[in-house]
XYZ file of N, CA and C in Angstrom:
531
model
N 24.495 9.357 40.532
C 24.170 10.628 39.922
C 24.790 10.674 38.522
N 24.321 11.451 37.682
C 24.426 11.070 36.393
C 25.346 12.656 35.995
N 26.372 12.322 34.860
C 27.017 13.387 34.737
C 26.076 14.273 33.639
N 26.489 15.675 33.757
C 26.286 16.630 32.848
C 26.104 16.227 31.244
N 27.592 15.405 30.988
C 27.998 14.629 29.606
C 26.794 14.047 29.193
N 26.517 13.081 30.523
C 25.149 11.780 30.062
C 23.942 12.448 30.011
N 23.582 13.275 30.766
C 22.731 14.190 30.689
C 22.112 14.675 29.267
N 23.384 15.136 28.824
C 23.211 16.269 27.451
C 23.224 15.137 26.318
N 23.800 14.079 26.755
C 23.898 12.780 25.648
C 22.177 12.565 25.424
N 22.000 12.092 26.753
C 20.192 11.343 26.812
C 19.234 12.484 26.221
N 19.536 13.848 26.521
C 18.726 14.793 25.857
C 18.451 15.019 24.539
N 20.262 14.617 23.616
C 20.359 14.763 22.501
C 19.630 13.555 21.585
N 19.732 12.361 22.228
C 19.176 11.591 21.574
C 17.565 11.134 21.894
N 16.831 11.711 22.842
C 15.778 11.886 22.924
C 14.730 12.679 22.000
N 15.724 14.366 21.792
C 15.091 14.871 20.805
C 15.217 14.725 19.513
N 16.480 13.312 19.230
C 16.558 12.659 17.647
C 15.724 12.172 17.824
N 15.355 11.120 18.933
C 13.744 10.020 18.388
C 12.587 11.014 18.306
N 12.323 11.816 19.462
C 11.299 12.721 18.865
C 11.127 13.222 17.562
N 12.407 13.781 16.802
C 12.480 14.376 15.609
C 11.887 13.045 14.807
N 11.990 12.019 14.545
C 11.904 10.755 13.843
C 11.294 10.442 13.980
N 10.453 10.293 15.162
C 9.005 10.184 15.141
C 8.346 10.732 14.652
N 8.126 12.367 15.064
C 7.164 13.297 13.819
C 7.550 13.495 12.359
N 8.457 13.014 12.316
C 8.697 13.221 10.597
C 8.958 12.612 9.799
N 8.227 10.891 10.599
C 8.478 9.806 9.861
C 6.981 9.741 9.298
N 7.041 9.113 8.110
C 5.344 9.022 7.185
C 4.709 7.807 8.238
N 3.593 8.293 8.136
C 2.662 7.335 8.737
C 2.113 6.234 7.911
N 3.060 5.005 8.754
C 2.866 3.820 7.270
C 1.890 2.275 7.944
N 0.457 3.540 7.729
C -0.767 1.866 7.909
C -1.283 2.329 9.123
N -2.547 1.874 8.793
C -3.627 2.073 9.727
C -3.366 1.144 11.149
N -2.479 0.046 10.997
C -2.294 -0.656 12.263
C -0.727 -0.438 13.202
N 0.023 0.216 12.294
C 1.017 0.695 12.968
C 1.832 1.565 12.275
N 2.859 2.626 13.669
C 4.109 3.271 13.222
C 4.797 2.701 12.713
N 5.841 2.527 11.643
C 7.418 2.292 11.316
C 8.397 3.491 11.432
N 9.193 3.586 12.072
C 10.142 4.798 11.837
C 11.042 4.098 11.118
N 11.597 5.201 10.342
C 13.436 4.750 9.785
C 13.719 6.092 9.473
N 15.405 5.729 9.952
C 15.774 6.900 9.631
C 16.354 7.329 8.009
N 16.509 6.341 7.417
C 16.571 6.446 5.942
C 15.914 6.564 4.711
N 14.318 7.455 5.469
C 13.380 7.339 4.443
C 13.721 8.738 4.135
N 13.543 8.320 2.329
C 13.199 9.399 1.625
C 12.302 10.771 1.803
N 12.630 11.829 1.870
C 11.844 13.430 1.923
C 10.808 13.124 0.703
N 9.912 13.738 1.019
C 8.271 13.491 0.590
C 9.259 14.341 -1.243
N 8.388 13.829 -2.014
C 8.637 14.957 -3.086
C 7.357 15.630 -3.458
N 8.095 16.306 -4.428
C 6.991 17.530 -4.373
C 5.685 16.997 -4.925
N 5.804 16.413 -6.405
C 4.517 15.549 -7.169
C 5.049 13.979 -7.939
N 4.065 13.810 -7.830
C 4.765 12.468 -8.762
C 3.987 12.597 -10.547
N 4.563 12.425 -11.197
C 3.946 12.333 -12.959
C 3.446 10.926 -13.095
N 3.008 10.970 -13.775
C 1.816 9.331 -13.932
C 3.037 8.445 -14.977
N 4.092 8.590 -14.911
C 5.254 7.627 -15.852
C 5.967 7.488 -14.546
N 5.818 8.604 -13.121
C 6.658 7.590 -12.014
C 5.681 6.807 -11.490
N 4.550 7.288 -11.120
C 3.424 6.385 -10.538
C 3.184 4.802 -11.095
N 3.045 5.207 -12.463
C 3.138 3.691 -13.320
C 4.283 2.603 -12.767
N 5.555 4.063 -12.474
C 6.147 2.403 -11.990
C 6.452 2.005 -10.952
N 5.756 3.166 -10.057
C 5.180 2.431 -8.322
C 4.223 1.475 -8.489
N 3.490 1.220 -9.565
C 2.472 0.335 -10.059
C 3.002 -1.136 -10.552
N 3.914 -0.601 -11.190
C 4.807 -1.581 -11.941
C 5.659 -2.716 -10.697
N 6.252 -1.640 -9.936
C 7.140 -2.331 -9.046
C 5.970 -3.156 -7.462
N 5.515 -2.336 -7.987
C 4.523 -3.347 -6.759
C 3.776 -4.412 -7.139
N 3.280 -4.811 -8.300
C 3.256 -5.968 -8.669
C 4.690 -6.671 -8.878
N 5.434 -6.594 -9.116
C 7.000 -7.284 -9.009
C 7.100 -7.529 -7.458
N 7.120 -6.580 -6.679
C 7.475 -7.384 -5.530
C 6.182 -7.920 -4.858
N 5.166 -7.976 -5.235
C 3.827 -8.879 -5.079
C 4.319 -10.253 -4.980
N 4.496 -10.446 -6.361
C 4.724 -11.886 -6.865
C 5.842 -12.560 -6.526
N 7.364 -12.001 -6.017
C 8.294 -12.424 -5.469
C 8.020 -12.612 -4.021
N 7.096 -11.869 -3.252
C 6.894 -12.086 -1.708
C 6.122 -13.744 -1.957
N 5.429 -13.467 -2.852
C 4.150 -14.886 -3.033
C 5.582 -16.278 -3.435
N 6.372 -15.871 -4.305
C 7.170 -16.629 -4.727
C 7.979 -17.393 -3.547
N 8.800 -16.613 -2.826
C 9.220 -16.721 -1.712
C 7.880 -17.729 -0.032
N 7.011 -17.535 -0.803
C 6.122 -18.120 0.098
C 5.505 -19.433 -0.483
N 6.398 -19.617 -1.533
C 5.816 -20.922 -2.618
C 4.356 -20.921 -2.561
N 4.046 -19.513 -2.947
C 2.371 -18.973 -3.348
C 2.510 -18.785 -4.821
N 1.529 -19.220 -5.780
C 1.203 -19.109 -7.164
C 1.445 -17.441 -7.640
N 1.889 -16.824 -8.658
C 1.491 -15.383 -8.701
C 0.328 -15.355 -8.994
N 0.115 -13.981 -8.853
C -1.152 -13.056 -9.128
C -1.134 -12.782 -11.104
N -2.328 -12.654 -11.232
C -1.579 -12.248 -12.734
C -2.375 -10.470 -12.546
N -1.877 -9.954 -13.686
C -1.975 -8.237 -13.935
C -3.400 -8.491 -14.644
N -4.241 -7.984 -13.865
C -5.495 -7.828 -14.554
C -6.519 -6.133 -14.594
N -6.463 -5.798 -15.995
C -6.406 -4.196 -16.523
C -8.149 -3.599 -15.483
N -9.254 -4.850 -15.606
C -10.628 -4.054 -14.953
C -10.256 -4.332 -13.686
N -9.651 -5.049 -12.898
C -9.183 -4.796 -11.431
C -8.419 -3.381 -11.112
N -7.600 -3.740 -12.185
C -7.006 -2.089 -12.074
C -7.635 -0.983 -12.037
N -7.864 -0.647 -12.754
C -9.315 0.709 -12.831
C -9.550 0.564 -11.024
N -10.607 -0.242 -10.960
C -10.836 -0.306 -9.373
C -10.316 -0.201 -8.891
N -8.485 -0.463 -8.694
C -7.954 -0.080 -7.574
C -7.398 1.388 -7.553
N -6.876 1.626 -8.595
C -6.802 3.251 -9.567
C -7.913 4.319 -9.200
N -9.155 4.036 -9.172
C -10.184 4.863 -9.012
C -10.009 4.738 -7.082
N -10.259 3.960 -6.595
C -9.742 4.011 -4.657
C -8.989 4.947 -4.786
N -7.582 4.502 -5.116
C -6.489 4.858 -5.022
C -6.640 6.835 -5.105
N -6.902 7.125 -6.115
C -7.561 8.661 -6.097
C -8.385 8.792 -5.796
N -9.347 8.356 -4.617
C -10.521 8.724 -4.004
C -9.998 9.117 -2.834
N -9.082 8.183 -2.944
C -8.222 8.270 -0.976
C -7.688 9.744 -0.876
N -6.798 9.331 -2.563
C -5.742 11.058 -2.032
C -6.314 12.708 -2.629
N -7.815 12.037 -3.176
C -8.691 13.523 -3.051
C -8.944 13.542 -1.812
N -9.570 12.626 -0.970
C -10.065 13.114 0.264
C -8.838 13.349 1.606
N -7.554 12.681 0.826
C -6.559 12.981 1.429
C -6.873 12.056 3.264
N -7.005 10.775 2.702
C -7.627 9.902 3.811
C -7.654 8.424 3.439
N -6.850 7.566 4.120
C -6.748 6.043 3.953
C -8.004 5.375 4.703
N -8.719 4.245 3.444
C -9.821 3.733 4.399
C -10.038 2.700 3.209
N -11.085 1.484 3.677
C -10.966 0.456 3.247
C -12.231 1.099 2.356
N -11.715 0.429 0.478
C -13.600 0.901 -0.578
C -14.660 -0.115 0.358
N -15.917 1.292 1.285
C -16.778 0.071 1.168
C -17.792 -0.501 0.150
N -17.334 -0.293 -1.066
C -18.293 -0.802 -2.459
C -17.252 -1.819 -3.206
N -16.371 -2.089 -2.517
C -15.894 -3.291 -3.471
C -16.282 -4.251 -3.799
N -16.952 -5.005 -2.671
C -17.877 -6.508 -3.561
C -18.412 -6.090 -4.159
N -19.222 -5.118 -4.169
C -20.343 -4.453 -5.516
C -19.736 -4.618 -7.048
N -18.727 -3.771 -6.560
C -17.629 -3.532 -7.903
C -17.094 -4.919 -8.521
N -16.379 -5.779 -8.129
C -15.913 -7.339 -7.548
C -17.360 -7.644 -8.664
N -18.523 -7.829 -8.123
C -20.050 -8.326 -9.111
C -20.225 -7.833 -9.673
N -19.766 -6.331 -9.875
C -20.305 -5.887 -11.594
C -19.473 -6.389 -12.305
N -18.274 -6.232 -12.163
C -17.067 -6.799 -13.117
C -16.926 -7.652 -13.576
N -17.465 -8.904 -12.252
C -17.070 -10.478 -12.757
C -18.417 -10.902 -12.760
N -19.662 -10.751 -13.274
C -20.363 -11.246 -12.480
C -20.978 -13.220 -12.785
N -20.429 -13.824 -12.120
C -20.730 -15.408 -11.654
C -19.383 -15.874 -11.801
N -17.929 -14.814 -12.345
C -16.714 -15.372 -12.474
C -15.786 -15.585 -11.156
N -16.365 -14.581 -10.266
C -15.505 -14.810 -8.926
C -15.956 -15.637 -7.469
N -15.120 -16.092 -7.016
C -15.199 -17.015 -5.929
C -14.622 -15.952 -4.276
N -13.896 -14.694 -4.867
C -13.185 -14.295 -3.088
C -12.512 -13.362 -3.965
N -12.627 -11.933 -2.994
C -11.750 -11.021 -3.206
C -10.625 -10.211 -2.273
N -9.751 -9.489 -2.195
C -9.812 -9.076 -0.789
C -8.740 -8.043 -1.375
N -8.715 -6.757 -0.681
C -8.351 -5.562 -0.763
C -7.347 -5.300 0.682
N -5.885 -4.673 0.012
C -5.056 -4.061 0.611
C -4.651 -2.434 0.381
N -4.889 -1.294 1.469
C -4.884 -0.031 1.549
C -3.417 0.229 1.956
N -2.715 1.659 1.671
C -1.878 2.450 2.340
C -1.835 3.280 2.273
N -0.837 4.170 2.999
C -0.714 5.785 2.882
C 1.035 5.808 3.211
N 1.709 6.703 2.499
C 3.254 6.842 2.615
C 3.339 8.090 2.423
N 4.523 8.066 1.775
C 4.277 9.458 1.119
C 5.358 9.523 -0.767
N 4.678 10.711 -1.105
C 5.399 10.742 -2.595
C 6.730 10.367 -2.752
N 7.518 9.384 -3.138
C 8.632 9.238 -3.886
C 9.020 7.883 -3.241
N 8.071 7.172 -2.496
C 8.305 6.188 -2.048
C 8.003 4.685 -2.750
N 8.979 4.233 -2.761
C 8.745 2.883 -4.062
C 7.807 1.750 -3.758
N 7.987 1.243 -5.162
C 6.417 -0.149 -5.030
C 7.646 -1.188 -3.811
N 8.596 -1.488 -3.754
C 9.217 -2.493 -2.961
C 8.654 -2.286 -1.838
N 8.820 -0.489 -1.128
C 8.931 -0.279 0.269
C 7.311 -0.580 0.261
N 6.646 -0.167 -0.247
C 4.984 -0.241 -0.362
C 4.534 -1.628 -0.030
N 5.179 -2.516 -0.945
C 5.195 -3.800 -0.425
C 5.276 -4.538 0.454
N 6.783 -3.824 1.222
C 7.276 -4.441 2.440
C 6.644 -4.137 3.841
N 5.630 -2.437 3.433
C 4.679 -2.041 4.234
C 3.546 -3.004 4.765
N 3.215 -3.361 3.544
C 2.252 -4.418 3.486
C 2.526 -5.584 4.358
N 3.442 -6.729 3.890
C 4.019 -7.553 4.321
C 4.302 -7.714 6.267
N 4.470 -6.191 6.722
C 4.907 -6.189 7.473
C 4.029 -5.938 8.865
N 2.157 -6.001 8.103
C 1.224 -5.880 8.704
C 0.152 -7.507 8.599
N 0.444 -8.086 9.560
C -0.204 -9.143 9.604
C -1.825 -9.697 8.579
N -2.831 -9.053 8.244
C -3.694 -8.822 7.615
C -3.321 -8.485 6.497
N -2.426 -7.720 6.349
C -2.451 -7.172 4.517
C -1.377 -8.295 3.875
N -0.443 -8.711 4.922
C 0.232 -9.977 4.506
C -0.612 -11.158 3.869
N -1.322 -11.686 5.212
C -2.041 -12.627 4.522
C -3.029 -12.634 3.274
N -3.143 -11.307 3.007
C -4.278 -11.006 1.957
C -3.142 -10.930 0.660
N -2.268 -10.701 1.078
C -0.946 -10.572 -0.408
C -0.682 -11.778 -0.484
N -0.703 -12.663 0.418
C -0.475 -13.925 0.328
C -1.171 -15.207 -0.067
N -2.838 -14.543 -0.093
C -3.491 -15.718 0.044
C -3.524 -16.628 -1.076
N -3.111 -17.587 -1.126
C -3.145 -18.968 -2.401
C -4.272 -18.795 -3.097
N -5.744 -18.704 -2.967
C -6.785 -17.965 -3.393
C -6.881 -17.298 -4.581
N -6.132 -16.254 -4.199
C -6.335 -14.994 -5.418
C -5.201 -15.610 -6.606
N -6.232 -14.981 -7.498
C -5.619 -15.214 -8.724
C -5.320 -14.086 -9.483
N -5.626 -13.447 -9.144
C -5.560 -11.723 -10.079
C -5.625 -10.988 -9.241
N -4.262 -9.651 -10.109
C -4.146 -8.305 -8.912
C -4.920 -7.284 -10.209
N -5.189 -6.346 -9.035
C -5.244 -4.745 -9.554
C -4.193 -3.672 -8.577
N -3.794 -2.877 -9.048
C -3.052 -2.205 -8.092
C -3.138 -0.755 -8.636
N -3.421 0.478 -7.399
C -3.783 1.933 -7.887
C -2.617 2.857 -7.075
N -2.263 3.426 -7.376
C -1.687 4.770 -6.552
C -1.698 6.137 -7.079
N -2.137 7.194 -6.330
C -2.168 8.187 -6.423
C -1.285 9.191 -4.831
N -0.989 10.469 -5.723
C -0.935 11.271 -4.759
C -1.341 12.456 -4.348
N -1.798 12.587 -3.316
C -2.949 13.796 -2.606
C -1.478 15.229 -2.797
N -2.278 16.643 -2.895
C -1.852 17.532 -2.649
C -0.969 17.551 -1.364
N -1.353 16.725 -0.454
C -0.424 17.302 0.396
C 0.642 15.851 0.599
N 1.302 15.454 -0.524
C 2.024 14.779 -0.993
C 2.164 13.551 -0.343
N 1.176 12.922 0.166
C 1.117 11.770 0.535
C 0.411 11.141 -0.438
N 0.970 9.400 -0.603
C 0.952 8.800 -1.932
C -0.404 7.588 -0.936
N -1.229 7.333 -1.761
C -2.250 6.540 -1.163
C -1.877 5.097 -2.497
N -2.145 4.537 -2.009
C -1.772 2.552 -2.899
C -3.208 1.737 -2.586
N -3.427 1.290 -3.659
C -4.387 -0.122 -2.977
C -4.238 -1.530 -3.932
N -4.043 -2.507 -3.694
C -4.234 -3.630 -4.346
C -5.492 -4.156 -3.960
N -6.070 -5.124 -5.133
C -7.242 -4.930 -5.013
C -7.021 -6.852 -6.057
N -7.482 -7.801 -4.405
C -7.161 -9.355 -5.255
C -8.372 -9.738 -5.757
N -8.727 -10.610 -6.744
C -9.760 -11.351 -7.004
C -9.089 -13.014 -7.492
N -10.403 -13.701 -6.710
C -9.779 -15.106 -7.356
C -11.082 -15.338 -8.723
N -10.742 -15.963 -9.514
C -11.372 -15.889 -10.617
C -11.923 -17.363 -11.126
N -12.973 -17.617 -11.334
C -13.636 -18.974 -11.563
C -12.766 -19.377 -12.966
């Protein structure tokens, strides 16, 4: 029989994981992460912090690839746009989902220059950095290998954030003839 003490112990820490569960950001369409050390949503982000959720996620792009003795990606400005324009499509509709017009986009852009493209989505929330964004990635089998693939030769990368302060991301690879 279990004491009162253990009782009120197992209760207390039951309704911490509960608490941590609902009020952890929902990070990726294929799974939960909880932690208890994530940052409180902020209120907005200004397009000089966004830039350098932009900034920092190509940095830790190319160090995950580095670390995987994978070639970098290089920064390419009409990929960008494309992933920039997702990226605020998601957090107007306030909804993570894969562009289905990207090869389209991919052939208007390049057209007879590309060989393979492949697109990585998320959803976090505002004030959350390009590293953790990264490590989101990384930490989902599919978006790994697509950050990873030897293939791509060029990134684009977009983030925006929806009114109800969740930050939407997309990288967006092309390999380039």
């Amino acid at each position: 029989m279990r004491s009162i003490a253990s009782r009120r112990i197992g209760a207390v820490a039951a309704a911490a994981a509960t608490f941590i569960a609902l009020s952890a950001p929902v990070t990726g369409a294929q799974s939960l992460q909880l932690s208890v050390g994530t940052p409180a949503p902020c209120e907005k982000a200004t397009s000089a912090e966004l830039e350098q959720v932009v900034d920092d996620i190509y940095e830790h792009t190319n160090r995950e690839r580095a670390a995987a003795t994978v070639a970098p990606v290089k920064r390419l400005d009409s990929l960008e746009r494309i992933a920039r324009n997702w990226s605020q499509q998601m957090a107007e509709e306030n909804r993570m989902y894969h562009n289905p017009g990207i090869r389209g986009q991919v052939e208007a852009t390049y057209p007879r220059q590309w060989s393979s493209y492949g697109e990585n989505v998320l959803q976090n929330w505002c004030g959350a950095t390009g590293e953790a964004l990264v490590a989101q990635w990384m930490n989902s089998t599919p978006h790994r290998l697509n950050l990873l693939n030897p293939a791509h030769t060029h990134l684009g990368v977009g983030a925006a954030v929806a009114d109800s302060r969740k930050l939407y991301s997309t990288q967006n690879f092309v390999r380039l003839k």
